[in-house]
Short mmCIF file of C-alpha atoms and ligand atoms in Angstrom, two decimals:
data_model
loop_
_atom_site.label_atom_id
_atom_site.label_comp_id
_atom_site.label_asym_id
_atom_site.label_seq_id
_atom_site.Cartn_x
_atom_site.Cartn_y
_atom_site.Cartn_z
CA UNK X 26 -17.64 14.61 31.24
CA UNK X 27 -15.14 15.69 28.62
CA UNK X 28 -12.70 18.72 30.12
CA UNK X 29 -10.88 18.77 26.55
CA UNK X 30 -10.57 22.21 24.50
CA UNK X 31 -12.05 21.48 21.45
CA UNK X 32 -10.76 23.02 18.30
CA UNK X 33 -10.49 21.43 15.19
CA UNK X 34 -8.16 23.82 13.63
CA UNK X 35 -5.22 25.40 16.50
CA UNK X 36 -7.21 28.09 14.44
CA UNK X 37 -10.33 28.11 16.29
CA UNK X 38 -7.88 28.48 19.92
CA UNK X 39 -6.02 31.26 18.84
CA UNK X 40 -6.57 34.23 21.56
CA UNK X 41 -4.41 37.17 20.11
CA UNK X 42 -1.48 38.38 21.67
CA UNK X 43 -1.44 35.34 23.49
CA UNK X 44 2.33 33.64 23.63
CA UNK X 45 4.02 29.76 23.07
CA UNK X 46 8.01 31.35 23.70
CA UNK X 47 9.55 33.84 25.32
CA UNK X 48 12.49 34.90 23.31
CA UNK X 49 16.58 35.21 24.98
CA UNK X 50 18.04 39.83 24.91
CA UNK X 51 18.69 40.02 21.00
CA UNK X 52 23.26 40.12 21.27
CA UNK X 53 23.84 39.97 17.95
CA UNK X 54 22.53 44.23 17.15
CA UNK X 55 19.52 45.01 15.21
CA UNK X 56 19.30 44.29 11.70
CA UNK X 57 16.51 45.99 9.61
CA UNK X 58 14.83 43.23 6.76
CA UNK X 59 14.76 45.87 2.88
CA UNK X 60 10.96 46.91 2.48
CA UNK X 61 10.11 45.33 -0.48
CA UNK X 62 11.10 41.04 1.09
CA UNK X 63 7.69 42.93 4.10
CA UNK X 64 4.83 41.61 4.41
CA UNK X 65 2.30 45.09 3.62
CA UNK X 66 0.48 43.23 7.21
CA UNK X 67 1.69 40.19 9.51
CA UNK X 68 0.30 36.93 8.65
CA UNK X 69 -2.58 35.86 10.66
CA UNK X 70 -0.74 32.85 13.24
CA UNK X 71 -2.55 30.53 15.65
CA UNK X 72 -1.25 32.95 19.00
CA UNK X 73 -1.77 30.68 21.46
CA UNK X 74 0.44 29.39 24.79
CA UNK X 75 2.71 26.27 24.81
CA UNK X 76 0.14 23.68 26.51
CA UNK X 77 -2.83 24.26 24.25
CA UNK X 78 -0.85 23.61 21.71
CA UNK X 79 0.97 19.68 22.58
CA UNK X 80 -2.96 19.60 23.89
CA UNK X 81 -4.49 19.54 20.38
CA UNK X 82 -1.62 17.77 18.59
CA UNK X 83 -1.70 14.74 20.93
CA UNK X 84 -5.45 15.11 21.09
CA UNK X 85 -6.15 15.19 17.63
CA UNK X 86 -2.91 12.35 17.14
CA UNK X 87 -5.24 10.32 18.91
CA UNK X 88 -7.88 10.10 16.55
CA UNK X 89 -6.12 8.64 14.50
CA UNK X 90 -5.98 4.56 13.76
CA UNK X 91 -3.19 3.07 13.32
CA UNK X 92 -1.60 -0.96 13.22
CA UNK X 93 -0.98 -0.13 16.44
CA UNK X 94 -4.05 0.88 18.08
CA UNK X 95 -6.13 -1.09 16.76
CA UNK X 96 -7.00 -4.37 14.03
CA UNK X 97 -6.59 -3.59 10.22
CA UNK X 98 -7.40 -6.19 8.46
CA UNK X 99 -7.49 -3.45 5.06
CA UNK X 100 -6.92 -5.90 2.18
CA UNK X 101 -4.01 -5.94 -0.59
CA UNK X 102 -2.63 -3.67 1.53
CA UNK X 103 -0.72 -4.96 4.32
CA UNK X 104 -1.45 -3.71 6.75
CA UNK X 105 0.58 -6.10 9.43
CA UNK X 106 2.72 -5.42 12.19
CA UNK X 107 5.65 -3.54 11.77
CA UNK X 108 9.12 -4.40 14.30
CA UNK X 109 9.83 -1.38 16.83
CA UNK X 110 13.27 -2.48 16.14
CA UNK X 111 13.06 -1.65 12.22
CA UNK X 112 12.51 2.05 13.28
CA UNK X 113 15.62 1.80 16.17
CA UNK X 114 17.85 0.66 13.07
CA UNK X 115 16.77 2.54 10.61
CA UNK X 116 17.39 6.09 12.90
CA UNK X 117 20.25 5.02 13.24
CA UNK X 118 22.58 7.93 12.99
CA UNK X 119 25.18 6.37 10.98
CA UNK X 120 22.96 6.36 8.32
CA UNK X 121 20.32 8.81 9.17
CA UNK X 122 22.95 11.09 8.68
CA UNK X 123 24.69 10.26 5.16
CA UNK X 124 24.26 12.11 3.04
CA UNK X 125 23.29 11.04 -0.61
CA UNK X 126 26.34 12.92 -2.60
CA UNK X 127 28.99 12.02 -0.07
CA UNK X 128 31.48 10.64 -1.66
CA UNK X 129 30.81 6.60 -1.99
CA UNK X 130 34.72 5.57 0.14
CA UNK X 131 33.19 7.41 3.15
CA UNK X 132 29.61 5.44 3.01
CA UNK X 133 30.98 1.68 2.60
CA UNK X 134 28.16 0.66 5.34
CA UNK X 135 25.68 2.29 3.81
CA UNK X 136 26.32 0.42 -0.04
CA UNK X 137 26.81 -2.82 1.95
CA UNK X 138 23.76 -2.94 3.28
CA UNK X 139 22.27 -1.92 0.21
CA UNK X 140 24.35 -5.07 -1.12
CA UNK X 141 23.15 -7.61 1.69
CA UNK X 142 19.81 -6.53 0.54
CA UNK X 143 19.44 -7.59 -3.02
CA UNK X 144 21.28 -10.77 -1.57
CA UNK X 145 18.35 -11.32 0.25
CA UNK X 146 15.18 -9.65 -1.62
CA UNK X 147 16.70 -12.41 -4.61
CA UNK X 148 17.22 -15.95 -2.24
CA UNK X 149 13.57 -14.82 -1.18
CA UNK X 150 12.38 -14.12 -5.24
CA UNK X 151 14.60 -16.39 -7.74
CA UNK X 152 15.32 -13.68 -9.09
CA UNK X 153 19.50 -13.01 -10.07
CA UNK X 154 19.16 -8.80 -9.75
CA UNK X 155 17.26 -5.82 -8.16
CA UNK X 156 17.26 -2.05 -8.27
CA UNK X 157 15.70 -0.18 -5.81
CA UNK X 158 14.85 3.71 -7.35
CA UNK X 159 11.36 2.94 -6.73
CA UNK X 160 9.82 4.71 -4.20
CA UNK X 161 6.45 2.42 -4.87
CA UNK X 162 4.69 -0.37 -5.84
CA UNK X 163 3.65 1.22 -8.70
CA UNK X 164 6.24 3.10 -9.69
CA UNK X 165 8.20 -0.36 -9.85
CA UNK X 166 5.58 -1.48 -11.78
CA UNK X 167 6.25 1.65 -13.94
CA UNK X 168 10.56 0.94 -14.14
CA UNK X 169 10.24 -3.33 -14.46
CA UNK X 170 7.56 -2.28 -17.56
CA UNK X 171 10.42 0.43 -19.31
CA UNK X 172 12.43 -2.12 -18.05
CA UNK X 173 10.78 -4.90 -20.72
CA UNK X 174 9.90 -2.47 -23.05
CA UNK X 175 13.82 -1.28 -23.27
CA UNK X 176 14.05 -5.34 -23.61
CA UNK X 177 12.62 -5.55 -27.02
CA UNK X 178 13.43 -2.05 -28.26
CA UNK X 179 16.88 -3.24 -28.25
CA UNK X 180 15.81 -6.32 -30.05
CA UNK X 181 14.52 -4.27 -33.24
CA UNK X 182 11.12 -6.00 -31.71
CA UNK X 183 9.34 -2.94 -31.90
CA UNK X 184 5.59 -4.18 -32.28
CA UNK X 185 5.74 -5.31 -29.38
CA UNK X 186 3.24 -2.92 -27.54
CA UNK X 187 0.39 -4.94 -25.34
CA UNK X 188 0.44 -6.20 -22.63
CA UNK X 189 -2.09 -8.70 -20.55
CA UNK X 190 -3.54 -7.95 -17.03
CA UNK X 191 -6.24 -9.79 -15.88
CA UNK X 192 -9.51 -7.91 -15.12
CA UNK X 193 -9.58 -8.58 -11.34
CA UNK X 194 -5.91 -7.31 -10.81
CA UNK X 195 -5.09 -4.28 -9.07
CA UNK X 196 -6.31 -0.78 -10.41
CA UNK X 197 -2.43 0.44 -10.94
CA UNK X 198 -1.05 -2.12 -13.18
CA UNK X 199 -2.81 -1.19 -16.06
CA UNK X 200 -2.62 2.22 -14.95
CA UNK X 201 1.52 1.89 -15.35
CA UNK X 202 1.10 0.49 -18.33
CA UNK X 203 -1.07 2.90 -19.84
CA UNK X 204 1.89 5.82 -18.92
CA UNK X 205 4.71 3.54 -20.00
CA UNK X 206 2.64 3.68 -23.32
CA UNK X 207 1.64 0.87 -23.49
CA UNK X 208 -1.82 -0.85 -24.68
CA UNK X 209 -3.84 -3.37 -22.25
CA UNK X 210 -5.13 -6.18 -22.74
CA UNK X 211 -7.95 -7.77 -20.82
CA UNK X 212 -7.87 -11.34 -19.75
CA UNK X 213 -10.86 -12.31 -17.91
CA UNK X 214 -11.37 -14.92 -15.12
CA UNK X 215 -13.40 -17.66 -14.56
CA UNK X 216 -15.46 -18.48 -11.75
CA UNK X 217 -13.76 -19.90 -9.61
CA UNK X 218 -11.84 -16.63 -9.84
CA UNK X 219 -8.71 -17.61 -11.25
CA UNK X 220 -7.17 -16.18 -15.14
CA UNK X 221 -9.40 -17.41 -17.98
CA UNK X 222 -6.68 -20.38 -19.40
CA UNK X 223 -8.92 -20.62 -22.44
CA UNK X 224 -9.07 -16.63 -22.98
CA UNK X 225 -5.70 -16.17 -22.96
CA UNK X 226 -4.81 -18.77 -25.73
CA UNK X 227 -7.89 -16.65 -27.05
CA UNK X 228 -5.82 -13.86 -27.38
CA UNK X 229 -2.12 -15.53 -27.67
CA UNK X 230 -3.05 -16.45 -31.07
CA UNK X 231 -4.50 -13.56 -32.32
CA UNK X 232 -1.93 -10.83 -30.44
CA UNK X 233 0.73 -12.93 -29.81
CA UNK X 234 3.41 -11.33 -31.97
CA UNK X 235 2.05 -7.71 -30.49
CA UNK X 236 2.17 -9.28 -26.95
CA UNK X 237 5.45 -7.24 -24.66
CA UNK X 238 4.00 -8.92 -21.75
CA UNK X 239 1.80 -10.53 -19.31
CA UNK X 240 0.96 -8.59 -15.44
CA UNK X 241 -0.03 -11.61 -12.80
CA UNK X 242 -0.24 -10.97 -8.99
CA UNK X 243 -0.13 -14.06 -6.79
CA UNK X 244 -2.00 -14.67 -5.00
CA UNK X 245 -4.55 -13.37 -6.48
CA UNK X 246 -6.35 -9.81 -5.94
CA UNK X 247 -9.26 -12.46 -4.41
CA UNK X 248 -6.59 -13.43 -2.20
CA UNK X 249 -6.65 -17.17 -4.98
CA UNK X 250 -3.42 -18.45 -6.24
CA UNK X 251 -2.84 -18.94 -9.91
CA UNK X 252 -2.36 -23.08 -10.26
CA UNK X 253 -1.72 -22.74 -13.81
CA UNK X 254 1.24 -20.57 -13.88
CA UNK X 255 3.67 -22.72 -15.55
CA UNK X 256 1.65 -23.08 -18.23
CA UNK X 257 1.18 -19.25 -18.92
CA UNK X 258 4.63 -19.03 -18.77
CA UNK X 259 5.14 -20.98 -21.61
CA UNK X 260 2.56 -19.34 -23.48
CA UNK X 261 3.69 -16.05 -23.01
CA UNK X 262 7.53 -16.64 -22.98
CA UNK X 263 5.81 -18.70 -26.26
CA UNK X 264 5.10 -15.94 -28.10
CA UNK X 265 8.17 -13.90 -26.88
CA UNK X 266 6.17 -11.95 -24.02
CA UNK X 267 7.65 -11.79 -21.15
CA UNK X 268 5.89 -12.38 -17.37
CA UNK X 269 5.75 -9.62 -14.91
CA UNK X 270 4.86 -10.55 -11.35
CA UNK X 271 3.44 -7.80 -9.58
CA UNK X 272 4.71 -8.70 -6.47
CA UNK X 273 3.33 -6.58 -3.66
CA UNK X 274 1.05 -9.96 -2.42
CA UNK X 275 4.29 -11.43 -1.59
CA UNK X 276 3.44 -11.36 2.25
CA UNK X 277 1.99 -15.13 1.84
CA UNK X 278 4.91 -17.36 -0.19
CA UNK X 279 7.70 -14.93 1.53
CA UNK X 280 9.46 -18.41 3.29
CA UNK X 281 7.00 -20.43 0.55
CA UNK X 282 7.57 -19.92 -2.73
CA UNK X 283 9.43 -17.59 -5.30
CA UNK X 284 8.38 -15.33 -8.35
CA UNK X 285 11.66 -16.69 -10.04
CA UNK X 286 10.77 -20.53 -9.53
CA UNK X 287 7.28 -20.22 -11.34
CA UNK X 288 8.94 -18.52 -14.85
CA UNK X 289 8.78 -15.15 -14.17
CA UNK X 290 11.58 -12.33 -15.30
CA UNK X 291 10.25 -9.10 -13.62
CA UNK X 292 9.00 -8.42 -10.79
CA UNK X 293 8.94 -5.64 -7.76
CA UNK X 294 8.26 -6.46 -4.37
CA UNK X 295 6.13 -3.84 -2.38
CA UNK X 296 8.64 -2.99 1.06
CA UNK X 297 6.07 -0.73 2.69
CA UNK X 298 3.99 -3.45 2.99
CA UNK X 299 5.35 -7.19 2.95
CA UNK X 300 9.42 -6.18 4.85
CA UNK X 301 7.37 -3.94 7.45
CA UNK X 302 7.00 -0.20 7.06
CA UNK X 303 4.53 1.83 8.30
CA UNK X 304 2.11 3.26 5.68
CA UNK X 305 -0.91 4.83 4.59
CA UNK X 306 -2.07 7.76 3.40
CA UNK X 307 0.54 7.65 0.85
CA UNK X 308 3.87 6.24 1.95
CA UNK X 309 6.51 6.20 2.87
CA UNK X 310 7.52 3.13 0.44
CA UNK X 311 9.49 1.33 -1.74
CA UNK X 312 9.27 -1.04 -4.69
CA UNK X 313 12.58 -2.23 -5.98
CA UNK X 314 12.66 -4.12 -8.72
CA UNK X 315 13.77 -7.48 -9.52
CA UNK X 316 14.72 -8.96 -12.36
CA UNK X 317 16.24 -12.61 -14.30
CA UNK X 318 19.95 -13.06 -15.38
CA UNK X 319 20.84 -11.38 -18.88
CA UNK X 320 17.94 -8.33 -18.21
CA UNK X 321 19.64 -5.97 -15.37
CA UNK X 322 21.00 -4.18 -18.94
CA UNK X 323 17.30 -3.16 -19.18
CA UNK X 324 17.00 -1.76 -16.06
CA UNK X 325 14.59 1.78 -17.04
CA UNK X 326 17.90 4.40 -15.55
CA UNK X 327 21.10 2.24 -16.54
CA UNK X 328 19.06 1.28 -20.53
CA UNK X 329 20.53 2.29 -24.09
CA UNK X 330 17.76 4.16 -24.57
CA UNK X 331 18.14 6.67 -21.47
CA UNK X 332 17.33 9.51 -23.91
CA UNK X 333 13.84 8.40 -23.26
CA UNK X 334 13.86 7.05 -19.47
CA UNK X 335 16.67 8.73 -18.36
CA UNK X 336 16.37 8.06 -14.72
CA UNK X 337 12.92 6.77 -12.14
CA UNK X 338 14.38 7.55 -9.36
CA UNK X 339 17.69 9.25 -8.03
CA UNK X 340 20.35 7.96 -5.46
CA UNK X 341 19.58 4.89 -4.13
CA UNK X 342 15.60 5.21 -3.38
CA UNK X 343 14.52 5.51 -0.10
CA UNK X 344 16.47 3.99 2.14
CA UNK X 345 15.38 4.30 6.05
CA UNK X 346 13.24 2.08 4.19
CA UNK X 347 15.18 -0.29 3.08
CA UNK X 348 16.96 -0.02 6.49
CA UNK X 349 13.42 -1.75 7.79
CA UNK X 350 13.08 -4.50 5.66
CA UNK X 351 17.11 -5.19 5.85
CA UNK X 352 16.18 -5.72 9.73
CA UNK X 353 13.13 -7.30 9.51
CA UNK X 354 14.52 -9.08 7.14
CA UNK X 355 17.66 -9.92 9.46
CA UNK X 356 14.90 -10.02 12.99
CA UNK X 357 13.34 -13.20 11.37
CA UNK X 358 16.14 -14.70 10.35
CA UNK X 359 15.61 -18.12 7.50
CA UNK X 360 13.91 -20.60 10.02
CA UNK X 361 11.27 -17.68 10.72
CA UNK X 362 10.82 -16.66 6.68
CA UNK X 363 9.38 -19.47 6.09
CA UNK X 364 6.43 -19.06 8.61
CA UNK X 365 5.13 -15.55 7.44
CA UNK X 366 3.20 -17.26 5.04
CA UNK X 367 1.52 -20.30 6.42
CA UNK X 368 0.30 -18.09 9.50
CA UNK X 369 -1.01 -15.00 6.65
CA UNK X 370 -3.32 -17.74 5.36
CA UNK X 371 -3.79 -19.58 7.99
CA UNK X 372 -5.33 -16.91 9.71
CA UNK X 373 -7.52 -15.52 6.73
CA UNK X 374 -9.13 -18.60 6.21
CA UNK X 375 -9.59 -18.71 10.52
CA UNK X 376 -11.93 -15.13 9.71
CA UNK X 377 -13.20 -16.70 5.98
CA UNK X 378 -14.95 -19.86 7.74
CA UNK X 379 -16.05 -17.93 11.17
CA UNK X 380 -17.72 -15.71 8.63
CA UNK X 381 -19.16 -16.91 5.82
CA UNK X 382 -22.81 -18.57 7.15
CA UNK X 383 -23.69 -15.15 7.21
CA UNK X 384 -21.30 -13.60 5.24
CA UNK X 385 -21.54 -13.92 1.37
CA UNK X 386 -18.47 -15.89 0.20
CA UNK X 387 -18.83 -15.90 -3.63
CA UNK X 388 -15.47 -17.89 -4.34
CA UNK X 389 -15.07 -20.91 -1.32
CA UNK X 390 -12.04 -22.85 -1.39
CA UNK X 391 -8.76 -22.14 -0.17
CA UNK X 392 -7.11 -19.18 0.05
CA UNK X 393 -4.27 -17.35 0.65
CA UNK X 394 -3.76 -13.64 2.56
CA UNK X 395 -7.33 -12.87 2.10
CA UNK X 396 -10.51 -12.68 0.56
CA UNK X 397 -13.08 -11.59 -0.85
CA UNK X 398 -16.85 -11.19 1.21
CA UNK X 399 -20.19 -10.18 -1.25
CA UNK X 400 -21.80 -8.15 1.16
CA UNK X 401 -24.02 -9.63 3.98
CA UNK X 402 -25.39 -12.67 3.14
CA UNK X 403 -29.16 -12.25 4.07
CA UNK X 404 -29.61 -8.78 0.60
CA UNK X 405 -32.96 -7.68 2.07
CA UNK X 406 -31.85 -6.12 5.22
CA UNK X 407 -30.72 -3.20 2.65
CA UNK X 408 -27.73 -2.95 4.78
CA UNK X 409 -24.18 -2.53 2.71
CA UNK X 410 -20.32 -3.47 2.15
CA UNK X 411 -20.11 0.88 3.70
CA UNK X 412 -22.80 0.54 5.94
CA UNK X 413 -21.36 -3.32 7.86
CA UNK X 414 -16.72 -0.84 6.99
CA UNK X 415 -18.34 2.21 8.51
CA UNK X 416 -20.30 0.46 11.65
CA UNK X 417 -17.11 -1.79 12.53
CA UNK X 418 -15.27 1.57 13.08
CA UNK X 419 -18.51 2.14 16.15
CA UNK X 420 -16.39 -1.09 17.93
CA UNK X 421 -12.80 0.09 17.53
CA UNK X 422 -11.41 -1.78 14.15
CA UNK X 423 -10.37 -0.44 10.96
CA UNK X 424 -12.68 -0.98 7.70
CA UNK X 425 -11.46 -3.99 5.84
CA UNK X 426 -10.96 -2.44 1.83
CA UNK X 427 -14.50 -2.61 0.11
CA UNK X 428 -15.52 -1.80 -3.16
CA UNK X 429 -12.71 -3.78 -4.42
CA UNK X 430 -12.07 -5.73 -6.62
CA UNK X 431 -14.80 -4.56 -8.68
CA UNK X 432 -15.35 -8.49 -9.39
CA UNK X 433 -18.58 -8.35 -6.79
CA UNK X 434 -21.00 -5.41 -5.94
CA UNK X 435 -20.96 -5.60 -2.43
CA UNK X 436 -16.87 -6.89 -1.89
CA UNK X 437 -15.28 -6.30 1.49
CA UNK X 438 -11.35 -7.15 1.40
CA UNK X 439 -9.74 -8.85 4.06
CA UNK X 440 -6.56 -8.72 5.17
CA UNK X 441 -6.00 -10.24 8.70
CA UNK X 442 -1.64 -10.63 8.49
CA UNK X 443 0.82 -13.20 9.88
CA UNK X 444 1.33 -11.52 12.94
CA UNK X 445 -2.74 -10.84 14.85
CA UNK X 446 -2.76 -13.52 17.95
CA UNK X 447 -5.97 -15.74 17.18
CA UNK X 448 -8.57 -13.68 20.19
CA UNK X 449 -7.66 -10.62 18.34
CA UNK X 450 -9.21 -12.61 15.27
CA UNK X 451 -11.67 -14.00 17.85
CA UNK X 452 -12.60 -10.56 18.34
CA UNK X 453 -13.27 -9.61 14.93
CA UNK X 454 -15.02 -12.20 14.55
CA UNK X 455 -17.85 -11.53 16.95
CA UNK X 456 -18.38 -7.78 15.81
CA UNK X 457 -18.82 -8.64 12.04
CA UNK X 458 -21.34 -11.45 13.55
CA UNK X 459 -22.88 -8.60 16.31
CA UNK X 460 -23.56 -6.94 13.16
CA UNK X 461 -24.87 -9.05 10.87
CA UNK X 462 -27.11 -9.54 13.40
CA UNK X 463 -27.89 -6.18 13.93
CA UNK X 464 -28.58 -5.22 10.27
CA UNK X 465 -31.28 -8.06 10.96
CA UNK X 466 -32.46 -6.16 14.15
CA UNK X 467 -32.41 -2.95 13.51
CA UNK X 468 -30.56 -2.24 10.60
CA UNK X 469 -30.63 1.99 10.87
CA UNK X 470 -28.75 2.07 13.32
CA UNK X 471 -26.65 0.21 10.73
CA UNK X 472 -27.29 1.97 7.90
CA UNK X 473 -26.41 5.54 10.24
CA UNK X 474 -23.21 4.54 11.50
CA UNK X 475 -20.80 5.21 12.58
CA UNK X 476 -21.83 7.07 16.00
CA UNK X 477 -18.47 7.60 18.25
CA UNK X 478 -16.06 8.79 15.48
CA UNK X 479 -15.76 12.86 16.43
CA UNK X 480 -17.56 12.93 12.32
CA UNK X 481 -20.25 10.41 11.44
CA UNK X 482 -20.74 9.72 7.38
CA UNK X 483 -18.54 12.53 5.06
CA UNK X 484 -19.85 12.76 1.75
CA UNK X 485 -16.92 10.81 -0.41
CA UNK X 486 -18.84 12.28 -3.32
CA UNK X 487 -18.41 15.98 -2.35
CA UNK X 488 -14.89 15.45 -0.15
CA UNK X 489 -13.16 14.17 -3.97
CA UNK X 490 -15.11 17.01 -5.79
CA UNK X 491 -14.86 19.69 -3.95
CA UNK X 492 -11.62 19.94 -1.08
CA UNK X 493 -11.92 22.04 1.76
CA UNK X 494 -8.29 22.57 2.32
CA UNK X 495 -7.59 25.82 4.47
CA UNK X 496 -10.04 27.96 6.55
CA UNK X 497 -10.94 31.63 5.45
CA UNK X 498 -9.43 33.32 8.67
CA UNK X 499 -11.87 36.00 9.76
CA UNK X 500 -14.96 34.34 9.79
CA UNK X 501 -13.92 31.36 11.25
CA UNK X 502 -16.11 29.38 8.21
CA UNK X 503 -14.46 26.92 5.25
CA UNK X 504 -14.54 28.76 2.01
CA UNK X 505 -16.82 28.17 -0.76
C1 PLP Q 25 -0.33 -2.14 -3.76
C2 PLP Q 25 -0.54 -2.87 -4.27
C3 PLP Q 25 0.34 -2.28 -5.66
C4 PLP Q 25 0.20 -0.50 -5.87
O1 PLP Q 25 1.60 -0.21 -4.85
P1 PLP Q 25 1.72 0.91 -4.00
O2 PLP Q 25 3.14 1.39 -3.39
O3 PLP Q 25 0.42 1.21 -3.65
O4 PLP Q 25 1.82 1.94 -5.43
C5 PLP Q 25 0.24 -2.60 -6.91
N1 PLP Q 25 -0.06 -4.50 -6.92
C6 PLP Q 25 -0.98 -4.48 -5.78
C7 PLP Q 25 -1.53 -5.69 -5.58
C8 PLP Q 25 -1.44 -3.69 -4.58
O5 PLP Q 25 -1.73 -4.65 -3.48
#
C-alpha cells in the first residue's frame, strides 16, 4: 500500500483556499499598489498546506538518482563520490558571503586559495600557468583554442586555422574548434583504438603549415592510454602546431603521469569530474586552462587581440568548485593522490574482465579508468544496449553511458571510478550477468524494462523534438 499523496505536479494537489502560512498583522500602514502594474486576474498559483508541499518535494527528490544513492558507472563523466568535507569548506561563510567586486585587500584569503590551487594543478599537470575563468570542460576547450589561435596570430601565422581531432574524440572537441572559427581535420583510429600514426603523418605532410593544433584525450574516450604521444607531439611541433590536451579524463593519470611531461602545451581540467564537485544536469562546473611557460600571455582574456576575444567570463570563475577541488587535493595529500589513477584503473579492469564472456569487448587488453562493450555478446536475442541500460534501472543501478563513443553500434561505456568497494563492483557484475541471462531466457522482460520506475520508457525523440514544459491550468493536461 502506498499512502503517499502522489501528484506529478504541485498544481494537482492544490485545493482552493488552502493556505500554508499566516502573515502577522500589518504594522506598517496600508499601501496601494499602482493599478498599472497590477495583474488583471490573480495568478493561478497552487494552494496547499505546508506539509503537503514538504512531502511533494521530498517525494520528488527521492526519485532522483545520484552518486550518494547508488552506483553510477557513467563513462566519460567521472561520476565519483564527492567527500562531504568539500561541501563544508565551500559553504564556509567567510568564503560564501564574499562579493566578487569587493576591494582586493579585503579578500586576500580567497585569493591565496586561488594561488595555492594553481600551484597544485601546475604540480599535478606539469604545466606552468592556469586560468580559472572557464565554467566547464567545453568552455575550457574554447578558451584553450582561443589561446592557441592568439599565439599563432601574434606571430603573423594567420593561415593556421585547422585543428586535428581523433575520430574517437568527445563531441565537444570538434564543436569547440568550430565555435573558435577553426576547421576540423579528423584523424582515424586504429583497430586497437589508438590514433592512427600513419594517417596523422599523411595529414601533417599535406596540411602541416595550416595546422594550429592537435587535440588529444589521454586516456582516450575508449579508456585506452595513447602510447605514441611523444612521437605525435614531435610531429605536431615539427610542423609548427601546438598540442592540446583534453584533460576531462585526468582521473586515471592523477599522480601517475603528467600531460606537461608528454609534450602538451595547453590543456583544460574538468574540476567537476576529476576534482570532485557533484555535477550532472548541467552543472556546476569549472574548466581551468593550463599552459606551458611562455603561452600565458595568450590566455584569451588577456590577449592583445582583446577586440576579438574580450573575456570568457567575469571575475575569477566558479569559486565554490575551486574550493571543493582544493579541499579534495588537501584531504588526499601528496601520497594518496597517487592512488586515484591506479585504483580507478584497477576497478575498470576488474569489471571488464568479469563480464567480457557475456558482453562483446571490441578492444581487449588493459584499459585505464573506463572501457567500452559493444552490447551483449549474443546478438541473436535482439536485446540492445538501450534495453540493458533500462533493465539496470530496475536493479537500482544508474545506466552506463550508451551509444557513445560512436565507433561501435552498441557502445556501453563503463567507468566505475576509484572510490567504489569490491562488494559494489561485484554487485554490479552480478546484475549485468543476470541481465545477460534474462536476455536469453526472457528477452521481452528486458526489452520492456524498466518496470519499477515511476515512468517507464519515454519516447526520447518526441521528448527532444516536442518538449512539454508547461501545464495547461484549467484542464490539467499537457499543452499540445
Ligand atoms: C565531459 C567531457 C568534456 C566536456 O566537459 P563539460 O564540462 O561537460 O563541458 C570534454 N571532453 C571529455 C573527454 C569529457 O569527458
